[in-house]
Coordinates of C-alpha atoms and ligand atoms in Angstrom, one line a residue:
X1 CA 28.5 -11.1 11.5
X2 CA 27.7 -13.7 9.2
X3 CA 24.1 -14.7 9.4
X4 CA 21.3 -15.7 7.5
X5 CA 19.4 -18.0 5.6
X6 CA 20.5 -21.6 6.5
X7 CA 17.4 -23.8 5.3
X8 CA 14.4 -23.2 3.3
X9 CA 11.6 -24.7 2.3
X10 CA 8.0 -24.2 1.1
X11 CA 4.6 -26.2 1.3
X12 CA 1.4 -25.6 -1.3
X13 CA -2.3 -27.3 -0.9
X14 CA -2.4 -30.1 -3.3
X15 CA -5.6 -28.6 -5.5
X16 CA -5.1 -26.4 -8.4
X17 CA -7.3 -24.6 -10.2
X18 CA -6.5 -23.5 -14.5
X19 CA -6.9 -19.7 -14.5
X20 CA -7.9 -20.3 -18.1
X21 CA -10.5 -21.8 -17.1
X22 CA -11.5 -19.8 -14.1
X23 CA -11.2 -16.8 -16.9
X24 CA -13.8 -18.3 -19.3
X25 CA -16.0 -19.2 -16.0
X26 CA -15.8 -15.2 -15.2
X27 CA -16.4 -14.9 -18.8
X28 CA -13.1 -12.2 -18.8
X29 CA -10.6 -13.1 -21.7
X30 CA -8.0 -15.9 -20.4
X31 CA -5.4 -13.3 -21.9
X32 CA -6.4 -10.9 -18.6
X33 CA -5.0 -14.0 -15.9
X34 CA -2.5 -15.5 -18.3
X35 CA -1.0 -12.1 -19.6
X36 CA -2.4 -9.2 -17.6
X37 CA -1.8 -10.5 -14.3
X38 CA 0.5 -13.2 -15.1
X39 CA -0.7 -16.6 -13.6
X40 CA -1.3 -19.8 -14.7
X41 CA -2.4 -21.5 -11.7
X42 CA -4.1 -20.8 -8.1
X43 CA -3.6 -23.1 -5.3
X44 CA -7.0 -24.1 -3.8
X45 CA -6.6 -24.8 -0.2
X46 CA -8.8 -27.7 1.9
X47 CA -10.5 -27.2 4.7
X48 CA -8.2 -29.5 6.4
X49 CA -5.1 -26.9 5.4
X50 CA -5.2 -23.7 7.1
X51 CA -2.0 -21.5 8.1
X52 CA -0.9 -23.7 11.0
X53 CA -0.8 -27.5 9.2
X54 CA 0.6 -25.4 6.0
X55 CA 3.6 -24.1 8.3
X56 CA 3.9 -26.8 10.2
X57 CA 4.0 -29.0 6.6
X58 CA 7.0 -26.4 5.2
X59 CA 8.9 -26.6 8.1
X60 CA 9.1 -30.5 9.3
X61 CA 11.3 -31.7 6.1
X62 CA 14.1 -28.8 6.7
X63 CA 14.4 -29.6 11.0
X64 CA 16.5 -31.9 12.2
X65 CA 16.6 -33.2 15.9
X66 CA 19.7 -30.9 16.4
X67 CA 17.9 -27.6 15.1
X68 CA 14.7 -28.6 17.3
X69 CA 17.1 -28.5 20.3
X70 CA 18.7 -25.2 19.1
X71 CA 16.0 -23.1 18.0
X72 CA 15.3 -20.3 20.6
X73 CA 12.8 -18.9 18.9
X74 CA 9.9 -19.7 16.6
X75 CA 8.2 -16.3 14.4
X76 CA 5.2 -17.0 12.3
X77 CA 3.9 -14.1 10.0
X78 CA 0.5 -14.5 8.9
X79 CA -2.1 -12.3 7.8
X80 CA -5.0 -14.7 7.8
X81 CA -4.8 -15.4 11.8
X82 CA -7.5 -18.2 12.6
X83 CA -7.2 -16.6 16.4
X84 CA -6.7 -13.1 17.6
X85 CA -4.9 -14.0 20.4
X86 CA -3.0 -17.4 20.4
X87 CA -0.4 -17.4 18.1
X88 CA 0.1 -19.6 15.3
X89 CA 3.8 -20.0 16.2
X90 CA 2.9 -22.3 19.7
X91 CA 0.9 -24.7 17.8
X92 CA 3.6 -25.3 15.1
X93 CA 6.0 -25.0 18.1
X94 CA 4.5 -28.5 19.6
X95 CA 3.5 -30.4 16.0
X96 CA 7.3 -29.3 15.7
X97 CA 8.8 -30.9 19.2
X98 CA 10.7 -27.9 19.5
X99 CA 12.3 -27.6 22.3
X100 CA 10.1 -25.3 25.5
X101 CA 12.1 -23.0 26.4
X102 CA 11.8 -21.0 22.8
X103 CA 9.7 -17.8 22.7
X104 CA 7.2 -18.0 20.1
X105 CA 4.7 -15.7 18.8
X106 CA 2.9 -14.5 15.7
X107 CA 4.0 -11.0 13.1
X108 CA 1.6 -8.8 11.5
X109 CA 1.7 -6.5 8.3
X110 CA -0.1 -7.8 5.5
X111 CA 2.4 -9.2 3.2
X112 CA 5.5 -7.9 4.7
X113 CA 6.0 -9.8 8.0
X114 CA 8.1 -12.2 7.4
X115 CA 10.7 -9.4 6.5
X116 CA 10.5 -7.5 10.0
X117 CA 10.8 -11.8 11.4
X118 CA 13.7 -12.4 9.8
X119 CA 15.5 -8.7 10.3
X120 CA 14.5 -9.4 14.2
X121 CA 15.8 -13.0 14.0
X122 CA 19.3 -11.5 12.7
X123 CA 19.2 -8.7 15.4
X124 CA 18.5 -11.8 18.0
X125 CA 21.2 -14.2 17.1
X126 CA 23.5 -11.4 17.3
X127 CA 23.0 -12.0 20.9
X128 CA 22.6 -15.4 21.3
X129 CA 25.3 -16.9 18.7
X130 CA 24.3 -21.0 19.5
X131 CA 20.7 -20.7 18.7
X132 CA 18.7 -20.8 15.9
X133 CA 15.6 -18.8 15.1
X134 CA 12.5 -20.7 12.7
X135 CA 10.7 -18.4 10.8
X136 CA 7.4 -19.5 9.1
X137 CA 4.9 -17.0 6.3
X138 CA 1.7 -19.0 5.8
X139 CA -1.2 -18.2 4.6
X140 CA -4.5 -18.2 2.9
X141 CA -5.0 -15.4 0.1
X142 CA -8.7 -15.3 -0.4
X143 CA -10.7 -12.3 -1.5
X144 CA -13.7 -14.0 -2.6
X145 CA -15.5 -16.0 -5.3
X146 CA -16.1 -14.0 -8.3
X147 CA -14.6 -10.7 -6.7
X148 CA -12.0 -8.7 -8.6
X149 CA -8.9 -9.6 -6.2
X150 CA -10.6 -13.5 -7.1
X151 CA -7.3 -14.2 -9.7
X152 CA -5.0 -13.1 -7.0
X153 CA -5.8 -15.8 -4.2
X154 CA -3.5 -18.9 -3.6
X155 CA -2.5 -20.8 -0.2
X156 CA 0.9 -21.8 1.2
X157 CA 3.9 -21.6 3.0
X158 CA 7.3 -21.0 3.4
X159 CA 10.0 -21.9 6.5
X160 CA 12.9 -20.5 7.0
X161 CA 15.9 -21.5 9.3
X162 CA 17.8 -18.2 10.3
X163 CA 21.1 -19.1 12.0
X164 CA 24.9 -17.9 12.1
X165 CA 27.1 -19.3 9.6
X166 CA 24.0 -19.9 6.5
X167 CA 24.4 -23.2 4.2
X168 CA 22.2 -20.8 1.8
X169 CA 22.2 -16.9 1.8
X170 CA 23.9 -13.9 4.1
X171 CA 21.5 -11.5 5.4
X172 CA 23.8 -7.8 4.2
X173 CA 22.9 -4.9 7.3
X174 CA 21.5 -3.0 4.7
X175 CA 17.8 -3.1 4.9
X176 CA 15.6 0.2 4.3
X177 CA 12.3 -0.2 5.5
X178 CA 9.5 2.4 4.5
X179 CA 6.6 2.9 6.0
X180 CA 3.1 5.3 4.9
X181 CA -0.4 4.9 6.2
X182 CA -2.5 4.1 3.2
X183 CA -6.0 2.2 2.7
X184 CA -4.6 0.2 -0.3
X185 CA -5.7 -3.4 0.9
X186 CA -6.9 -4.1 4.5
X187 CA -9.2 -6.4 6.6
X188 CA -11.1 -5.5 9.3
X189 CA -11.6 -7.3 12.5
X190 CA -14.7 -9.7 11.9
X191 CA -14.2 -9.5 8.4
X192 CA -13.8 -12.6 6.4
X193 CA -12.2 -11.4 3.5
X194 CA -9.8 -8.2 3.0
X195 CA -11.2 -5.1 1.5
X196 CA -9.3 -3.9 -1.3
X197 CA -8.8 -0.9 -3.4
X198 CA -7.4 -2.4 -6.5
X199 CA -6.1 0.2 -8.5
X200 CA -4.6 2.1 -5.4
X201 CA -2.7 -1.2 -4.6
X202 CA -0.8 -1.4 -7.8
X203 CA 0.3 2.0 -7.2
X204 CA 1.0 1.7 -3.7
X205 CA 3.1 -0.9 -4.1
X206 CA 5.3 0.6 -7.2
X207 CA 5.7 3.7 -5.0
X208 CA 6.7 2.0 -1.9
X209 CA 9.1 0.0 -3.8
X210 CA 11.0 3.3 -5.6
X211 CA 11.2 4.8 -2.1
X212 CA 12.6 1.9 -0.7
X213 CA 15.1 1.3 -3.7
X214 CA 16.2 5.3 -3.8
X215 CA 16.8 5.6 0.1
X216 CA 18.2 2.1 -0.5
X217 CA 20.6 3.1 -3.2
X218 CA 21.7 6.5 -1.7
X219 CA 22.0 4.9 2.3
X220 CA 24.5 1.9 0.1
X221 CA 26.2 3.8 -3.1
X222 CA 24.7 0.8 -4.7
X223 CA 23.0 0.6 -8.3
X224 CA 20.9 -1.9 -10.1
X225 CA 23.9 -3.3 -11.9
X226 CA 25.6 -4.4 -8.2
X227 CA 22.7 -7.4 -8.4
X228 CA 22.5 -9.9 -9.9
X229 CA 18.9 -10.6 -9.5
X230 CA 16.1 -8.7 -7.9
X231 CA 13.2 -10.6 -6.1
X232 CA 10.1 -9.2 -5.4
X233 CA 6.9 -9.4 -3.2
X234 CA 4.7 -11.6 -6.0
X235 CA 1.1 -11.1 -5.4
X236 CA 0.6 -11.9 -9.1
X237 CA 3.4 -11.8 -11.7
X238 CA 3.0 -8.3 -13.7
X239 CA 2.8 -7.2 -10.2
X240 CA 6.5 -7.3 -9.6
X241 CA 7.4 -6.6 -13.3
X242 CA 5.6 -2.9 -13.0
X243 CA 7.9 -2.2 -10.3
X244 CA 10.7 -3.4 -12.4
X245 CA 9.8 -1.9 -14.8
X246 CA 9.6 1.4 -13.5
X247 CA 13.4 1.5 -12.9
X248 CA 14.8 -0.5 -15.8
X249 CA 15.5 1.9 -17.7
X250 CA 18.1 3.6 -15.3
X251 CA 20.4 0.3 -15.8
X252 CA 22.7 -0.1 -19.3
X253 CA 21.7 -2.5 -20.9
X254 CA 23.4 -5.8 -20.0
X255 CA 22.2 -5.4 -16.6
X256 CA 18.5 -5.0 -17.5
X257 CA 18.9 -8.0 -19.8
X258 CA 20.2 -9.6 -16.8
X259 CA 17.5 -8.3 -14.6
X260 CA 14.4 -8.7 -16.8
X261 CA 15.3 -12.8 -17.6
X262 CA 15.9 -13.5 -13.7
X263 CA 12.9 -12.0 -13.0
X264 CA 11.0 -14.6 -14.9
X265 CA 12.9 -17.3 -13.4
X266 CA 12.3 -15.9 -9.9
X267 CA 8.6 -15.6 -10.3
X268 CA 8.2 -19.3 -12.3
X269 CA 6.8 -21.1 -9.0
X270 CA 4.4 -18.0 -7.9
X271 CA 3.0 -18.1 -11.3
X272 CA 2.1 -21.6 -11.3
X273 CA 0.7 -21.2 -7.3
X274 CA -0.9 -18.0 -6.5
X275 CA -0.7 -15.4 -3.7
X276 CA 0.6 -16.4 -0.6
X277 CA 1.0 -13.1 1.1
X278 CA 3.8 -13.3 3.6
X279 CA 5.5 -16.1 1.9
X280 CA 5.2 -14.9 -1.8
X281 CA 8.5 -13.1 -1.6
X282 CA 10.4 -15.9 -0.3
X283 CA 8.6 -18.7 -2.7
X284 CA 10.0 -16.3 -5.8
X285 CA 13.5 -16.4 -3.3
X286 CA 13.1 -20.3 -3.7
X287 CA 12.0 -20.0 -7.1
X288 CA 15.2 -18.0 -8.3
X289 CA 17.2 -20.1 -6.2
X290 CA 16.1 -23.2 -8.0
X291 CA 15.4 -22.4 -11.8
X292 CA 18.1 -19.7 -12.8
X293 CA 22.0 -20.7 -12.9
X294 CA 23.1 -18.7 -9.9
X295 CA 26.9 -18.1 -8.5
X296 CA 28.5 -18.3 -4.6
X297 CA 29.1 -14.8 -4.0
X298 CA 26.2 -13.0 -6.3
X299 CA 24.5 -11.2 -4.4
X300 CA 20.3 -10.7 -4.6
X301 CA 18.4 -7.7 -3.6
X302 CA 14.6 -7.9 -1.9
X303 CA 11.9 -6.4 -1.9
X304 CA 9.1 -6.7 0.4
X305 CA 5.4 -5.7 0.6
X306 CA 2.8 -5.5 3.0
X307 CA 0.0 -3.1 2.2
X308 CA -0.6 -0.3 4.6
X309 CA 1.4 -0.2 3.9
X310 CA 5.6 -1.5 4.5
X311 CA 8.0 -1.8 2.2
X312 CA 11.3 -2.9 3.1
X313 CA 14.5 -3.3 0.3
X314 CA 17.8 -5.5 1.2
X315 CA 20.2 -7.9 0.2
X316 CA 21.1 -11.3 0.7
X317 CA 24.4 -13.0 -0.7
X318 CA 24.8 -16.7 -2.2
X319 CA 27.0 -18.3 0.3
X320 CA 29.7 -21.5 -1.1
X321 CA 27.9 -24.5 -1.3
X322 CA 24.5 -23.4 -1.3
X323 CA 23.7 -25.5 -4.3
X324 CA 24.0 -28.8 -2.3
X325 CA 21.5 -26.9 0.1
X326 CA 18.4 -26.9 -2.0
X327 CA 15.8 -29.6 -2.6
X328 CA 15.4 -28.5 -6.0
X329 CA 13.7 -32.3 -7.0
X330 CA 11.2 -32.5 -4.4
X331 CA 9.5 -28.8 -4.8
X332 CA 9.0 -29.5 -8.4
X333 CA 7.5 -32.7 -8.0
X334 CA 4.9 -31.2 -4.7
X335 CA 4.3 -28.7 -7.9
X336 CA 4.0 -31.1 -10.6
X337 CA 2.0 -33.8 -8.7
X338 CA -0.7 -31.2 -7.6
X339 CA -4.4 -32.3 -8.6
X340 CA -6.6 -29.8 -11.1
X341 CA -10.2 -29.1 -9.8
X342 CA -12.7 -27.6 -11.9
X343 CA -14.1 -24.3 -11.5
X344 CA -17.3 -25.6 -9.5
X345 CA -15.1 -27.8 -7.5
X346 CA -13.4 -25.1 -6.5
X347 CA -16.3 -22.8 -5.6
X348 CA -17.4 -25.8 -3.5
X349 CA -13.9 -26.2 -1.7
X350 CA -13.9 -22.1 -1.2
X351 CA -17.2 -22.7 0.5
X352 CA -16.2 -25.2 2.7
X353 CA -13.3 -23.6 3.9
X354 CA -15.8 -20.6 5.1
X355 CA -17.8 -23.0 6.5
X356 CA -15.5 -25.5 8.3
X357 CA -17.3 -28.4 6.5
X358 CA -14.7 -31.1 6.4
X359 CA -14.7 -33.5 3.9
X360 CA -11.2 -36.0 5.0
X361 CA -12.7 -39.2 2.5
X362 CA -12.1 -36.1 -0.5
X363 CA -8.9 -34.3 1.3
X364 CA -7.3 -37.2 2.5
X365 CA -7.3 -38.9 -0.4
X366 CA -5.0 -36.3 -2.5
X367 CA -2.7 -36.0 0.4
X368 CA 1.3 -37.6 0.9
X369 CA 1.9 -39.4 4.2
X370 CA 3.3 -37.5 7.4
X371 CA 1.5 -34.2 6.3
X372 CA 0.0 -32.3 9.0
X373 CA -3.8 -31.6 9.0
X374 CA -6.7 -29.9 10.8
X375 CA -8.4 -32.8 11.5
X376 CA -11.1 -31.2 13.7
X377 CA -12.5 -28.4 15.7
X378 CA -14.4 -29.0 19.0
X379 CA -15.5 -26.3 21.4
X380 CA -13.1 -24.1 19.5
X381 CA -10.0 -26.3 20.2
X382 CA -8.2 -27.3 16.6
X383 CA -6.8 -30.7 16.8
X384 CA -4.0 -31.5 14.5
X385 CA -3.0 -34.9 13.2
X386 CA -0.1 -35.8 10.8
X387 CA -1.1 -38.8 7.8
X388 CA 0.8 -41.7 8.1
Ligands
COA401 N1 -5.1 -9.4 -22.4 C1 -4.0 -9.0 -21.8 N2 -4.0 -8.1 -20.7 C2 -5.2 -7.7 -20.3 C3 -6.4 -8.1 -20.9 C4 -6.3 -9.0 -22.1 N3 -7.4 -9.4 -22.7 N4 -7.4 -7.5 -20.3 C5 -6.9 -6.8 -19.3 N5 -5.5 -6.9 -19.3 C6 -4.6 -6.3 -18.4 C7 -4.9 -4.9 -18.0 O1 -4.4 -4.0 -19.0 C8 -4.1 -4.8 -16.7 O2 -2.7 -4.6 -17.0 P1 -2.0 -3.3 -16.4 O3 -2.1 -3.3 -14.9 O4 -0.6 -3.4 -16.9 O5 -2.7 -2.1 -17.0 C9 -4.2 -6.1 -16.1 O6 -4.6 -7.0 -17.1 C10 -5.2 -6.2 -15.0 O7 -6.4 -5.6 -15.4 P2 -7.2 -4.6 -14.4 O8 -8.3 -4.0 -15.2 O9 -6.3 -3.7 -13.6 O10 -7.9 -5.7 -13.5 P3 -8.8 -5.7 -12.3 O11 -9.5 -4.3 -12.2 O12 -9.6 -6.9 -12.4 O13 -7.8 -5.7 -11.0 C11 -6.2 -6.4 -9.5 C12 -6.6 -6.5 -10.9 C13 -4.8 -7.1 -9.4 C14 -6.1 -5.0 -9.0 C15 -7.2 -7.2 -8.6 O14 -7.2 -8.6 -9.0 C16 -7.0 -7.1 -7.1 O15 -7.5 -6.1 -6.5 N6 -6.2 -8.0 -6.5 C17 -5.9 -7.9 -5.1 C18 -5.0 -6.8 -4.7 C19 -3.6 -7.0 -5.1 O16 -3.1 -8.0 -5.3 N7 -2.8 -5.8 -5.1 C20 -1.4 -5.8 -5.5 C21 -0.6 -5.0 -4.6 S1 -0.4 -5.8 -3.1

């Protein structure tokens, strides 16, 4: 059956803040965030930006009228939930005008639920070959100011319109999820930020991801040089180069040219953004899609993340005419037309984000018409509006 990915899109806050400069703030060496970690740049998210205007903001340029009355169902992953028991989804569901009869509700698994969404969105239009299925990862990535996970935060989302017969990419039956209890990153109920044990997350991750690949690659008789490119879960750049790294050398040699210089252009956008959890795999997706000179009929293998930890590894293949199917122009300019804040401006919009202290004169002013924002919060009840 040929489904998969037939629109995508991503949304980031419009603040930025020079991870240079947060360096030097920290008083670490700038080498530590540019090199060691690998980013340049860390969305800073508004108050008025939180994981339901962000998805709500990815999705609304990729939906048409037509796909509002076809979409049957509506997934959003999230691991920053602002409610523990209404989901995320039925808010972006009406700022959406979807149509009501769709079933909509919210994935959990750290960074890895939007895999499990879109695995269960293939498994669903299976049955239900007219509809189409919206799946959003949003999120806020915040550890803390001045905490050691502080150069991996960022904000954003991405949407993704999973249907049969994909403008962009075929979802392969392939995927090998796997799964082992660990306390590498987690978060508490009550707890504002995730507790992390740093170290243990770097290994974690490189573990799950040889486990998934090996099962992978025995389930498939399939080896490194049957991709073209490799994405990766991106909560910071080296991140997803260790786990490259640690299989490279099993390739000859013009596949891990291939491999190492698609890497870069698939983690170009994350480096210049941040952590966005759920959506960090699919924003390199995006990223690879747009910067590197890709072919109909090359085929991509994924890997996803979520500490805890699930990792998942599968493929996706270019479809003909995806090309005409990407908005390559407008995500560079919502990157390139992003504002810089300074390290105490940042400090102070982190603070207010904890605090629900709106500031619209400040927010507002940085903002493109017909974006969707949290405008306010009474008795509990967040009220959304859209700029115009
Ligand atoms: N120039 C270049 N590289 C430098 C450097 C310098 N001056 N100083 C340090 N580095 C390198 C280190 O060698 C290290 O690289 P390595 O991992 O290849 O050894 C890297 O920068 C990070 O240094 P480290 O000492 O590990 O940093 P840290 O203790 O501050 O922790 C994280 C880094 C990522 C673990 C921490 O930010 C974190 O906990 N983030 C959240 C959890 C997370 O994202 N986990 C990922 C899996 S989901």
């Amino acid at each position: 059956m040929n489904i998969g990915i037939d629109k995508i899109n991503f949304y980031v806050p419009k603040y930025y803040v020079d991870m240079a400069k947060l360096a030097e703030a920290r008083h670490v060496d700038p080498n530590k965030f540019l090199i060691g970690i690998g980013q340049t740049e860390m969305a800073v998210s508004p108050v008025h930006q939180d994981i339901v205007s962000m998805g709500a903001n990815a999705a609304k340029d990729i939906i048409t009228e037509e796909d509002k009355k076809n979409i049957g169902m509506v997934i959003v992953a999230t691991e920053s939930a602002i409610d523990n028991a209404k989901a995320a989804a039925v808010q972006i569901h009406n700022l959406l005008g979807i149509q009501p009869f769709a079933r909509c509700f919210e994935m959990k698994e750290a960074c890895y639920a939007a895999t499990p969404a879109i695995q269960l969105a293939k498994d669903y239009l299976a049955q239900h070959p007219n509809e189409k299925v919206l799946v959003i990862a949003s999120d806020t990535a915040r550890y803390g100011i001045n905490s050691g996970g502080e150069p991996t935060q960022g904000a954003g989302a991405v949407a993704m319109i999973i249907s049969h017969e994909p403008s962009i990419l075929k979802l392969n039956d392939d995927a090998v999820a796997c799964t082992e209890d660990v306390y590498d990153f987690w978060r508490p109920t009550g707890h504002k930020y995730p507790l992390v044990a740093g170290a243990l997350s770097k290994d974690a991750y490189i573990k799950s991801f040889q486990e998934s690949w090996n099962e992978y690659a025995r389930r498939q008789d399939k080896s490194l040089a049957d991709f073209e490119s490799l994405c990766f879960h991106v909560p910071f750049t080296k991140m997803g180069q260790k786990a490259l790294d640690s299989i490279i050398d099993y390739a000859d040699d013009t596949t891990q040219k291939r491999l190492k210089s698609s890497y870069q252009d698939a983690v170009y956008y994350n480096r210049y953004v941040g952590n966005i959890y759920t959506g960090s795999l699919y924003l390199s997706l995006i990223s690879l899609l747009e910067t590197r000179d890709l072919k109909e009929g090359q085929t991509i293998g994924l890997f996803s993340y979520g500490s805890g930890s699930v990792g998942e590894f599968f493929s996706a293949t270019l479809v003909d005419g995806f090309k005409d199917h990407l908005d390559i122009e407008s995500h560079q300019s919502l990157l390139n037309n992003r504002i810089e804040v300074s390290v105490d401006e940042y400090e102070s919009f982190f603070e207010r984000f904890d605090n629900l202290e709106f500031n619209h004169e400040l927010e507002q002013s940085a903002e493109d018409k017909d974006i969707f924002y949290l405008k306010e919060i009474n008795d509990n009840i967040r009220k959304y509006h859209i700029a115009k």
